[in-house]
């Protein structure tokens, strides 16, 4: 199993190197935009990397005066990914426009960057420049020490970013580990932990664990009000203060989301789950009336859970969320009237419970049914509940006598 980490490192560069890096950023963004513009010229948007490379590579090299070939290809890859995202949204009936590349960054790999313990050399518009890492005095316990400087992690590439006058290199590292869950256990005894995301409750699991959104929502309103007050000033000081507030906000929320992700993993391990199933995050704002801030939080939570779970041999997947909030996890009856705010009440069988908890079970069931293989040993056995297991056909298997009896736990009478 492969574990991936990204370490952000500030770079120390002299003025001459900084000027070359600025030129390189401009050339990279221009190249990516050129590819996108070309992709959108025809009747259909071109998304094939091979086709885009054949049709744009020579033109870009010529018009940029011989921009580094590896960086041209990296820009092409970035453009192709952006085009595919647009086409995917169109297929889902979502609005999306032609991508515009404005954020200052460059994508590097081992052809265009050489990574050392204390510095990196980066390809630019005119040869390579050296940039020293700005590392903590004691890297022990930091991401720099745990991943970047660790012998068991391999550096695979990086993204160079320029923000607030600083050059930051986001270095990608990976290593191979053996899962602490055997292949046989994963296929024969695997279970799924379903997770529903929302505004009032950031996360709810099929085992009945709730993570309230009260703290997140309170601080989000506080920070928005603070920014609004500063914007009224319109001064340079206010502009700098707004950026500082945003950094503080992001730091606070990342700490909160890391904690929730850690507790999600602990819940999965405690209940013997080998898969954590989230709803597909595409279009979640429309489904949940979430803000952009919530969408950012959902993305980060999924990202944190994914890489933390990998350490323990737990897979993290996304499933189609259609009707998971309106479907009865007990009998399968689906109707918009089943849900009333936080309350779920099935109009067919009378099953009642918290709506987010019902949705979490449905998300687990959706993954279970997607991977069901007809008993050939390739599918998990069921969705983990607080007091038992929900099987793919809707049956309920009670847990051990020590199983919990929380408010949202299931009983045999309810059938899971």
mmCIF file with all atom_site columns, C-alpha atoms in Angstrom, residues 208-385:
data_model
loop_
_atom_site.group_PDB
_atom_site.id
_atom_site.type_symbol
_atom_site.label_atom_id
_atom_site.label_alt_id
_atom_site.label_comp_id
_atom_site.label_asym_id
_atom_site.label_entity_id
_atom_site.label_seq_id
_atom_site.pdbx_PDB_ins_code
_atom_site.Cartn_x
_atom_site.Cartn_y
_atom_site.Cartn_z
_atom_site.occupancy
_atom_site.B_iso_or_equiv
_atom_site.pdbx_formal_charge
_atom_site.auth_seq_id
_atom_site.auth_comp_id
_atom_site.auth_asym_id
_atom_site.auth_atom_id
_atom_site.pdbx_PDB_model_num
ATOM 1   C CA . UNK A 1 208 ? -24.125 6.695   15.413 1.00 0.00 ? 208 UNK A CA 1
ATOM 2   C CA . UNK A 1 209 ? -21.141 9.017   16.021 1.00 0.00 ? 209 UNK A CA 1
ATOM 3   C CA . UNK A 1 210 ? -21.978 12.698  15.548 1.00 0.00 ? 210 UNK A CA 1
ATOM 4   C CA . UNK A 1 211 ? -19.568 15.594  15.067 1.00 0.00 ? 211 UNK A CA 1
ATOM 5   C CA . UNK A 1 212 ? -21.526 18.807  15.528 1.00 0.00 ? 212 UNK A CA 1
ATOM 6   C CA . UNK A 1 213 ? -20.976 21.735  13.197 1.00 0.00 ? 213 UNK A CA 1
ATOM 7   C CA . UNK A 1 214 ? -21.705 24.290  15.941 1.00 0.00 ? 214 UNK A CA 1
ATOM 8   C CA . UNK A 1 215 ? -18.062 25.218  16.557 1.00 0.00 ? 215 UNK A CA 1
ATOM 9   C CA . UNK A 1 216 ? -17.221 25.442  12.862 1.00 0.00 ? 216 UNK A CA 1
ATOM 10  C CA . UNK A 1 217 ? -20.333 27.476  12.056 1.00 0.00 ? 217 UNK A CA 1
ATOM 11  C CA . UNK A 1 218 ? -19.792 29.837  15.016 1.00 0.00 ? 218 UNK A CA 1
ATOM 12  C CA . UNK A 1 219 ? -16.212 30.646  14.083 1.00 0.00 ? 219 UNK A CA 1
ATOM 13  C CA . UNK A 1 220 ? -17.026 30.923  10.395 1.00 0.00 ? 220 UNK A CA 1
ATOM 14  C CA . UNK A 1 221 ? -19.624 33.632  11.179 1.00 0.00 ? 221 UNK A CA 1
ATOM 15  C CA . UNK A 1 222 ? -17.196 35.383  13.513 1.00 0.00 ? 222 UNK A CA 1
ATOM 16  C CA . UNK A 1 223 ? -14.423 35.475  10.908 1.00 0.00 ? 223 UNK A CA 1
ATOM 17  C CA . UNK A 1 224 ? -16.805 36.598  8.153  1.00 0.00 ? 224 UNK A CA 1
ATOM 18  C CA . UNK A 1 225 ? -18.008 39.476  10.337 1.00 0.00 ? 225 UNK A CA 1
ATOM 19  C CA . UNK A 1 226 ? -14.424 40.431  11.176 1.00 0.00 ? 226 UNK A CA 1
ATOM 20  C CA . UNK A 1 227 ? -13.475 40.489  7.490  1.00 0.00 ? 227 UNK A CA 1
ATOM 21  C CA . UNK A 1 228 ? -16.571 42.506  6.646  1.00 0.00 ? 228 UNK A CA 1
ATOM 22  C CA . UNK A 1 229 ? -15.700 45.117  9.279  1.00 0.00 ? 229 UNK A CA 1
ATOM 23  C CA . UNK A 1 230 ? -12.140 45.386  7.970  1.00 0.00 ? 230 UNK A CA 1
ATOM 24  C CA . UNK A 1 231 ? -13.329 45.731  4.370  1.00 0.00 ? 231 UNK A CA 1
ATOM 25  C CA . UNK A 1 232 ? -15.251 48.842  5.357  1.00 0.00 ? 232 UNK A CA 1
ATOM 26  C CA . UNK A 1 233 ? -11.939 50.541  6.183  1.00 0.00 ? 233 UNK A CA 1
ATOM 27  C CA . UNK A 1 234 ? -10.449 50.139  2.707  1.00 0.00 ? 234 UNK A CA 1
ATOM 28  C CA . UNK A 1 235 ? -6.916  50.868  3.900  1.00 0.00 ? 235 UNK A CA 1
ATOM 29  C CA . UNK A 1 236 ? -3.732  48.960  3.128  1.00 0.00 ? 236 UNK A CA 1
ATOM 30  C CA . UNK A 1 237 ? -3.530  48.009  6.807  1.00 0.00 ? 237 UNK A CA 1
ATOM 31  C CA . UNK A 1 238 ? -7.057  46.587  6.617  1.00 0.00 ? 238 UNK A CA 1
ATOM 32  C CA . UNK A 1 239 ? -6.147  44.576  3.516  1.00 0.00 ? 239 UNK A CA 1
ATOM 33  C CA . UNK A 1 240 ? -3.178  43.013  5.302  1.00 0.00 ? 240 UNK A CA 1
ATOM 34  C CA . UNK A 1 241 ? -5.323  42.378  8.391  1.00 0.00 ? 241 UNK A CA 1
ATOM 35  C CA . UNK A 1 242 ? -7.920  40.555  6.257  1.00 0.00 ? 242 UNK A CA 1
ATOM 36  C CA . UNK A 1 243 ? -5.244  38.199  4.946  1.00 0.00 ? 243 UNK A CA 1
ATOM 37  C CA . UNK A 1 244 ? -4.037  37.575  8.499  1.00 0.00 ? 244 UNK A CA 1
ATOM 38  C CA . UNK A 1 245 ? -7.582  36.797  9.628  1.00 0.00 ? 245 UNK A CA 1
ATOM 39  C CA . UNK A 1 246 ? -7.988  34.332  6.750  1.00 0.00 ? 246 UNK A CA 1
ATOM 40  C CA . UNK A 1 247 ? -4.759  32.558  7.679  1.00 0.00 ? 247 UNK A CA 1
ATOM 41  C CA . UNK A 1 248 ? -5.866  32.298  11.312 1.00 0.00 ? 248 UNK A CA 1
ATOM 42  C CA . UNK A 1 249 ? -9.255  30.985  10.227 1.00 0.00 ? 249 UNK A CA 1
ATOM 43  C CA . UNK A 1 250 ? -7.737  28.325  7.958  1.00 0.00 ? 250 UNK A CA 1
ATOM 44  C CA . UNK A 1 251 ? -5.358  27.217  10.716 1.00 0.00 ? 251 UNK A CA 1
ATOM 45  C CA . UNK A 1 252 ? -8.121  26.884  13.285 1.00 0.00 ? 252 UNK A CA 1
ATOM 46  C CA . UNK A 1 253 ? -10.374 24.942  10.933 1.00 0.00 ? 253 UNK A CA 1
ATOM 47  C CA . UNK A 1 254 ? -7.601  22.623  9.745  1.00 0.00 ? 254 UNK A CA 1
ATOM 48  C CA . UNK A 1 255 ? -6.866  21.722  13.367 1.00 0.00 ? 255 UNK A CA 1
ATOM 49  C CA . UNK A 1 256 ? -10.547 20.944  13.922 1.00 0.00 ? 256 UNK A CA 1
ATOM 50  C CA . UNK A 1 257 ? -10.802 18.856  10.750 1.00 0.00 ? 257 UNK A CA 1
ATOM 51  C CA . UNK A 1 258 ? -7.627  16.919  11.558 1.00 0.00 ? 258 UNK A CA 1
ATOM 52  C CA . UNK A 1 259 ? -9.159  16.023  14.929 1.00 0.00 ? 259 UNK A CA 1
ATOM 53  C CA . UNK A 1 260 ? -12.401 14.843  13.325 1.00 0.00 ? 260 UNK A CA 1
ATOM 54  C CA . UNK A 1 261 ? -10.468 12.820  10.731 1.00 0.00 ? 261 UNK A CA 1
ATOM 55  C CA . UNK A 1 262 ? -8.410  11.157  13.487 1.00 0.00 ? 262 UNK A CA 1
ATOM 56  C CA . UNK A 1 263 ? -11.588 10.270  15.378 1.00 0.00 ? 263 UNK A CA 1
ATOM 57  C CA . UNK A 1 264 ? -13.209 8.898   12.215 1.00 0.00 ? 264 UNK A CA 1
ATOM 58  C CA . UNK A 1 265 ? -10.227 6.607   11.693 1.00 0.00 ? 265 UNK A CA 1
ATOM 59  C CA . UNK A 1 266 ? -10.349 5.563   15.355 1.00 0.00 ? 266 UNK A CA 1
ATOM 60  C CA . UNK A 1 267 ? -14.055 4.754   14.981 1.00 0.00 ? 267 UNK A CA 1
ATOM 61  C CA . UNK A 1 268 ? -13.380 2.655   11.887 1.00 0.00 ? 268 UNK A CA 1
ATOM 62  C CA . UNK A 1 269 ? -10.577 0.743   13.606 1.00 0.00 ? 269 UNK A CA 1
ATOM 63  C CA . UNK A 1 270 ? -12.564 0.211   16.800 1.00 0.00 ? 270 UNK A CA 1
ATOM 64  C CA . UNK A 1 271 ? -15.479 -1.264  14.859 1.00 0.00 ? 271 UNK A CA 1
ATOM 65  C CA . UNK A 1 272 ? -13.328 -3.366  12.505 1.00 0.00 ? 272 UNK A CA 1
ATOM 66  C CA . UNK A 1 273 ? -14.110 -1.472  9.300  1.00 0.00 ? 273 UNK A CA 1
ATOM 67  C CA . UNK A 1 274 ? -11.857 -1.815  6.273  1.00 0.00 ? 274 UNK A CA 1
ATOM 68  C CA . UNK A 1 275 ? -13.677 0.819   4.192  1.00 0.00 ? 275 UNK A CA 1
ATOM 69  C CA . UNK A 1 276 ? -14.919 4.324   5.012  1.00 0.00 ? 276 UNK A CA 1
ATOM 70  C CA . UNK A 1 277 ? -17.557 5.451   2.519  1.00 0.00 ? 277 UNK A CA 1
ATOM 71  C CA . UNK A 1 278 ? -18.241 9.160   1.994  1.00 0.00 ? 278 UNK A CA 1
ATOM 72  C CA . UNK A 1 279 ? -20.789 10.677  -0.345 1.00 0.00 ? 279 UNK A CA 1
ATOM 73  C CA . UNK A 1 280 ? -19.396 12.060  -3.608 1.00 0.00 ? 280 UNK A CA 1
ATOM 74  C CA . UNK A 1 281 ? -18.477 15.682  -2.858 1.00 0.00 ? 281 UNK A CA 1
ATOM 75  C CA . UNK A 1 282 ? -19.392 16.898  -6.353 1.00 0.00 ? 282 UNK A CA 1
ATOM 76  C CA . UNK A 1 283 ? -22.391 19.210  -6.061 1.00 0.00 ? 283 UNK A CA 1
ATOM 77  C CA . UNK A 1 284 ? -22.559 18.924  -2.264 1.00 0.00 ? 284 UNK A CA 1
ATOM 78  C CA . UNK A 1 285 ? -23.197 22.663  -1.900 1.00 0.00 ? 285 UNK A CA 1
ATOM 79  C CA . UNK A 1 286 ? -26.426 22.385  -3.864 1.00 0.00 ? 286 UNK A CA 1
ATOM 80  C CA . UNK A 1 287 ? -27.542 19.284  -1.946 1.00 0.00 ? 287 UNK A CA 1
ATOM 81  C CA . UNK A 1 288 ? -26.858 20.615  1.547  1.00 0.00 ? 288 UNK A CA 1
ATOM 82  C CA . UNK A 1 289 ? -27.210 24.403  1.107  1.00 0.00 ? 289 UNK A CA 1
ATOM 83  C CA . UNK A 1 290 ? -23.609 24.620  2.263  1.00 0.00 ? 290 UNK A CA 1
ATOM 84  C CA . UNK A 1 291 ? -21.381 27.654  1.883  1.00 0.00 ? 291 UNK A CA 1
ATOM 85  C CA . UNK A 1 292 ? -18.061 27.688  0.049  1.00 0.00 ? 292 UNK A CA 1
ATOM 86  C CA . UNK A 1 293 ? -16.496 27.458  3.508  1.00 0.00 ? 293 UNK A CA 1
ATOM 87  C CA . UNK A 1 294 ? -18.332 24.222  4.208  1.00 0.00 ? 294 UNK A CA 1
ATOM 88  C CA . UNK A 1 295 ? -17.360 22.807  0.808  1.00 0.00 ? 295 UNK A CA 1
ATOM 89  C CA . UNK A 1 296 ? -13.728 23.607  1.622  1.00 0.00 ? 296 UNK A CA 1
ATOM 90  C CA . UNK A 1 297 ? -14.124 21.848  4.979  1.00 0.00 ? 297 UNK A CA 1
ATOM 91  C CA . UNK A 1 298 ? -15.693 18.744  3.417  1.00 0.00 ? 298 UNK A CA 1
ATOM 92  C CA . UNK A 1 299 ? -12.857 18.520  0.871  1.00 0.00 ? 299 UNK A CA 1
ATOM 93  C CA . UNK A 1 300 ? -10.213 18.854  3.586  1.00 0.00 ? 300 UNK A CA 1
ATOM 94  C CA . UNK A 1 301 ? -11.899 16.315  5.857  1.00 0.00 ? 301 UNK A CA 1
ATOM 95  C CA . UNK A 1 302 ? -12.051 13.756  3.049  1.00 0.00 ? 302 UNK A CA 1
ATOM 96  C CA . UNK A 1 303 ? -8.414  14.464  2.138  1.00 0.00 ? 303 UNK A CA 1
ATOM 97  C CA . UNK A 1 304 ? -7.224  14.102  5.742  1.00 0.00 ? 304 UNK A CA 1
ATOM 98  C CA . UNK A 1 305 ? -9.248  10.931  6.318  1.00 0.00 ? 305 UNK A CA 1
ATOM 99  C CA . UNK A 1 306 ? -7.960  9.397   3.094  1.00 0.00 ? 306 UNK A CA 1
ATOM 100 C CA . UNK A 1 307 ? -4.272  9.717   3.854  1.00 0.00 ? 307 UNK A CA 1
ATOM 101 C CA . UNK A 1 308 ? -4.613  8.966   7.585  1.00 0.00 ? 308 UNK A CA 1
ATOM 102 C CA . UNK A 1 309 ? -6.649  5.825   6.875  1.00 0.00 ? 309 UNK A CA 1
ATOM 103 C CA . UNK A 1 310 ? -4.048  4.512   4.432  1.00 0.00 ? 310 UNK A CA 1
ATOM 104 C CA . UNK A 1 311 ? -1.592  4.090   7.310  1.00 0.00 ? 311 UNK A CA 1
ATOM 105 C CA . UNK A 1 312 ? -3.956  1.540   8.850  1.00 0.00 ? 312 UNK A CA 1
ATOM 106 C CA . UNK A 1 313 ? -4.884  -0.274  5.651  1.00 0.00 ? 313 UNK A CA 1
ATOM 107 C CA . UNK A 1 314 ? -8.357  1.302   5.521  1.00 0.00 ? 314 UNK A CA 1
ATOM 108 C CA . UNK A 1 315 ? -9.726  2.390   2.149  1.00 0.00 ? 315 UNK A CA 1
ATOM 109 C CA . UNK A 1 316 ? -11.632 5.666   1.786  1.00 0.00 ? 316 UNK A CA 1
ATOM 110 C CA . UNK A 1 317 ? -14.145 5.837   -1.055 1.00 0.00 ? 317 UNK A CA 1
ATOM 111 C CA . UNK A 1 318 ? -16.891 8.086   -2.415 1.00 0.00 ? 318 UNK A CA 1
ATOM 112 C CA . UNK A 1 319 ? -20.323 6.923   -3.599 1.00 0.00 ? 319 UNK A CA 1
ATOM 113 C CA . UNK A 1 320 ? -23.212 8.451   -5.511 1.00 0.00 ? 320 UNK A CA 1
ATOM 114 C CA . UNK A 1 321 ? -25.280 10.379  -2.915 1.00 0.00 ? 321 UNK A CA 1
ATOM 115 C CA . UNK A 1 322 ? -28.543 10.339  -4.890 1.00 0.00 ? 322 UNK A CA 1
ATOM 116 C CA . UNK A 1 323 ? -31.546 9.874   -2.558 1.00 0.00 ? 323 UNK A CA 1
ATOM 117 C CA . UNK A 1 324 ? -29.429 8.833   0.442  1.00 0.00 ? 324 UNK A CA 1
ATOM 118 C CA . UNK A 1 325 ? -31.190 11.485  2.538  1.00 0.00 ? 325 UNK A CA 1
ATOM 119 C CA . UNK A 1 326 ? -34.675 10.455  1.370  1.00 0.00 ? 326 UNK A CA 1
ATOM 120 C CA . UNK A 1 327 ? -34.324 6.677   1.296  1.00 0.00 ? 327 UNK A CA 1
ATOM 121 C CA . UNK A 1 328 ? -35.325 4.536   4.250  1.00 0.00 ? 328 UNK A CA 1
ATOM 122 C CA . UNK A 1 329 ? -32.329 2.464   5.345  1.00 0.00 ? 329 UNK A CA 1
ATOM 123 C CA . UNK A 1 330 ? -34.754 -0.047  6.847  1.00 0.00 ? 330 UNK A CA 1
ATOM 124 C CA . UNK A 1 331 ? -37.102 -0.904  3.959  1.00 0.00 ? 331 UNK A CA 1
ATOM 125 C CA . UNK A 1 332 ? -35.718 1.058   0.989  1.00 0.00 ? 332 UNK A CA 1
ATOM 126 C CA . UNK A 1 333 ? -38.799 3.246   0.471  1.00 0.00 ? 333 UNK A CA 1
ATOM 127 C CA . UNK A 1 334 ? -37.695 6.553   -1.076 1.00 0.00 ? 334 UNK A CA 1
ATOM 128 C CA . UNK A 1 335 ? -39.763 9.717   -0.855 1.00 0.00 ? 335 UNK A CA 1
ATOM 129 C CA . UNK A 1 336 ? -38.977 13.414  -0.333 1.00 0.00 ? 336 UNK A CA 1
ATOM 130 C CA . UNK A 1 337 ? -41.545 13.509  2.497  1.00 0.00 ? 337 UNK A CA 1
ATOM 131 C CA . UNK A 1 338 ? -39.547 10.974  4.506  1.00 0.00 ? 338 UNK A CA 1
ATOM 132 C CA . UNK A 1 339 ? -37.189 13.700  5.702  1.00 0.00 ? 339 UNK A CA 1
ATOM 133 C CA . UNK A 1 340 ? -38.256 16.734  7.714  1.00 0.00 ? 340 UNK A CA 1
ATOM 134 C CA . UNK A 1 341 ? -35.205 18.698  8.803  1.00 0.00 ? 341 UNK A CA 1
ATOM 135 C CA . UNK A 1 342 ? -33.191 16.520  11.171 1.00 0.00 ? 342 UNK A CA 1
ATOM 136 C CA . UNK A 1 343 ? -35.989 13.980  11.532 1.00 0.00 ? 343 UNK A CA 1
ATOM 137 C CA . UNK A 1 344 ? -36.425 10.956  9.292  1.00 0.00 ? 344 UNK A CA 1
ATOM 138 C CA . UNK A 1 345 ? -39.716 9.110   9.304  1.00 0.00 ? 345 UNK A CA 1
ATOM 139 C CA . UNK A 1 346 ? -40.449 6.475   6.676  1.00 0.00 ? 346 UNK A CA 1
ATOM 140 C CA . UNK A 1 347 ? -43.916 6.798   5.162  1.00 0.00 ? 347 UNK A CA 1
ATOM 141 C CA . UNK A 1 348 ? -43.925 3.097   4.310  1.00 0.00 ? 348 UNK A CA 1
ATOM 142 C CA . UNK A 1 349 ? -42.627 1.126   7.298  1.00 0.00 ? 349 UNK A CA 1
ATOM 143 C CA . UNK A 1 350 ? -42.686 3.796   10.015 1.00 0.00 ? 350 UNK A CA 1
ATOM 144 C CA . UNK A 1 351 ? -38.946 3.653   10.759 1.00 0.00 ? 351 UNK A CA 1
ATOM 145 C CA . UNK A 1 352 ? -37.807 6.812   12.603 1.00 0.00 ? 352 UNK A CA 1
ATOM 146 C CA . UNK A 1 353 ? -34.382 8.145   13.477 1.00 0.00 ? 353 UNK A CA 1
ATOM 147 C CA . UNK A 1 354 ? -32.070 11.124  12.970 1.00 0.00 ? 354 UNK A CA 1
ATOM 148 C CA . UNK A 1 355 ? -31.997 12.027  9.273  1.00 0.00 ? 355 UNK A CA 1
ATOM 149 C CA . UNK A 1 356 ? -28.214 12.320  9.057  1.00 0.00 ? 356 UNK A CA 1
ATOM 150 C CA . UNK A 1 357 ? -27.755 8.944   10.723 1.00 0.00 ? 357 UNK A CA 1
ATOM 151 C CA . UNK A 1 358 ? -30.193 7.354   8.269  1.00 0.00 ? 358 UNK A CA 1
ATOM 152 C CA . UNK A 1 359 ? -28.247 8.956   5.396  1.00 0.00 ? 359 UNK A CA 1
ATOM 153 C CA . UNK A 1 360 ? -24.930 7.629   6.757  1.00 0.00 ? 360 UNK A CA 1
ATOM 154 C CA . UNK A 1 361 ? -26.313 4.082   6.711  1.00 0.00 ? 361 UNK A CA 1
ATOM 155 C CA . UNK A 1 362 ? -27.554 4.558   3.151  1.00 0.00 ? 362 UNK A CA 1
ATOM 156 C CA . UNK A 1 363 ? -24.122 5.779   2.065  1.00 0.00 ? 363 UNK A CA 1
ATOM 157 C CA . UNK A 1 364 ? -22.574 2.634   3.513  1.00 0.00 ? 364 UNK A CA 1
ATOM 158 C CA . UNK A 1 365 ? -25.198 0.509   1.778  1.00 0.00 ? 365 UNK A CA 1
ATOM 159 C CA . UNK A 1 366 ? -24.568 2.293   -1.530 1.00 0.00 ? 366 UNK A CA 1
ATOM 160 C CA . UNK A 1 367 ? -20.896 1.312   -1.370 1.00 0.00 ? 367 UNK A CA 1
ATOM 161 C CA . UNK A 1 368 ? -21.778 -2.213  -0.288 1.00 0.00 ? 368 UNK A CA 1
ATOM 162 C CA . UNK A 1 369 ? -24.101 -2.718  -3.251 1.00 0.00 ? 369 UNK A CA 1
ATOM 163 C CA . UNK A 1 370 ? -21.657 -1.145  -5.664 1.00 0.00 ? 370 UNK A CA 1
ATOM 164 C CA . UNK A 1 371 ? -18.988 -3.671  -4.724 1.00 0.00 ? 371 UNK A CA 1
ATOM 165 C CA . UNK A 1 372 ? -21.190 -6.708  -4.141 1.00 0.00 ? 372 UNK A CA 1
ATOM 166 C CA . UNK A 1 373 ? -19.843 -9.656  -6.145 1.00 0.00 ? 373 UNK A CA 1
ATOM 167 C CA . UNK A 1 374 ? -22.405 -12.320 -5.477 1.00 0.00 ? 374 UNK A CA 1
ATOM 168 C CA . UNK A 1 375 ? -20.590 -14.053 -2.640 1.00 0.00 ? 375 UNK A CA 1
ATOM 169 C CA . UNK A 1 376 ? -17.297 -14.757 -4.388 1.00 0.00 ? 376 UNK A CA 1
ATOM 170 C CA . UNK A 1 377 ? -15.279 -13.317 -1.526 1.00 0.00 ? 377 UNK A CA 1
ATOM 171 C CA . UNK A 1 378 ? -14.671 -9.897  -3.032 1.00 0.00 ? 378 UNK A CA 1
ATOM 172 C CA . UNK A 1 379 ? -17.198 -7.729  -1.200 1.00 0.00 ? 379 UNK A CA 1
ATOM 173 C CA . UNK A 1 380 ? -17.437 -6.486  2.398  1.00 0.00 ? 380 UNK A CA 1
ATOM 174 C CA . UNK A 1 381 ? -20.027 -8.198  4.560  1.00 0.00 ? 381 UNK A CA 1
ATOM 175 C CA . UNK A 1 382 ? -22.041 -5.243  5.752  1.00 0.00 ? 382 UNK A CA 1
ATOM 176 C CA . UNK A 1 383 ? -22.383 -1.689  7.023  1.00 0.00 ? 383 UNK A CA 1
ATOM 177 C CA . UNK A 1 384 ? -21.219 -1.271  10.585 1.00 0.00 ? 384 UNK A CA 1
ATOM 178 C CA . UNK A 1 385 ? -23.821 0.023   13.035 1.00 0.00 ? 385 UNK A CA 1
#
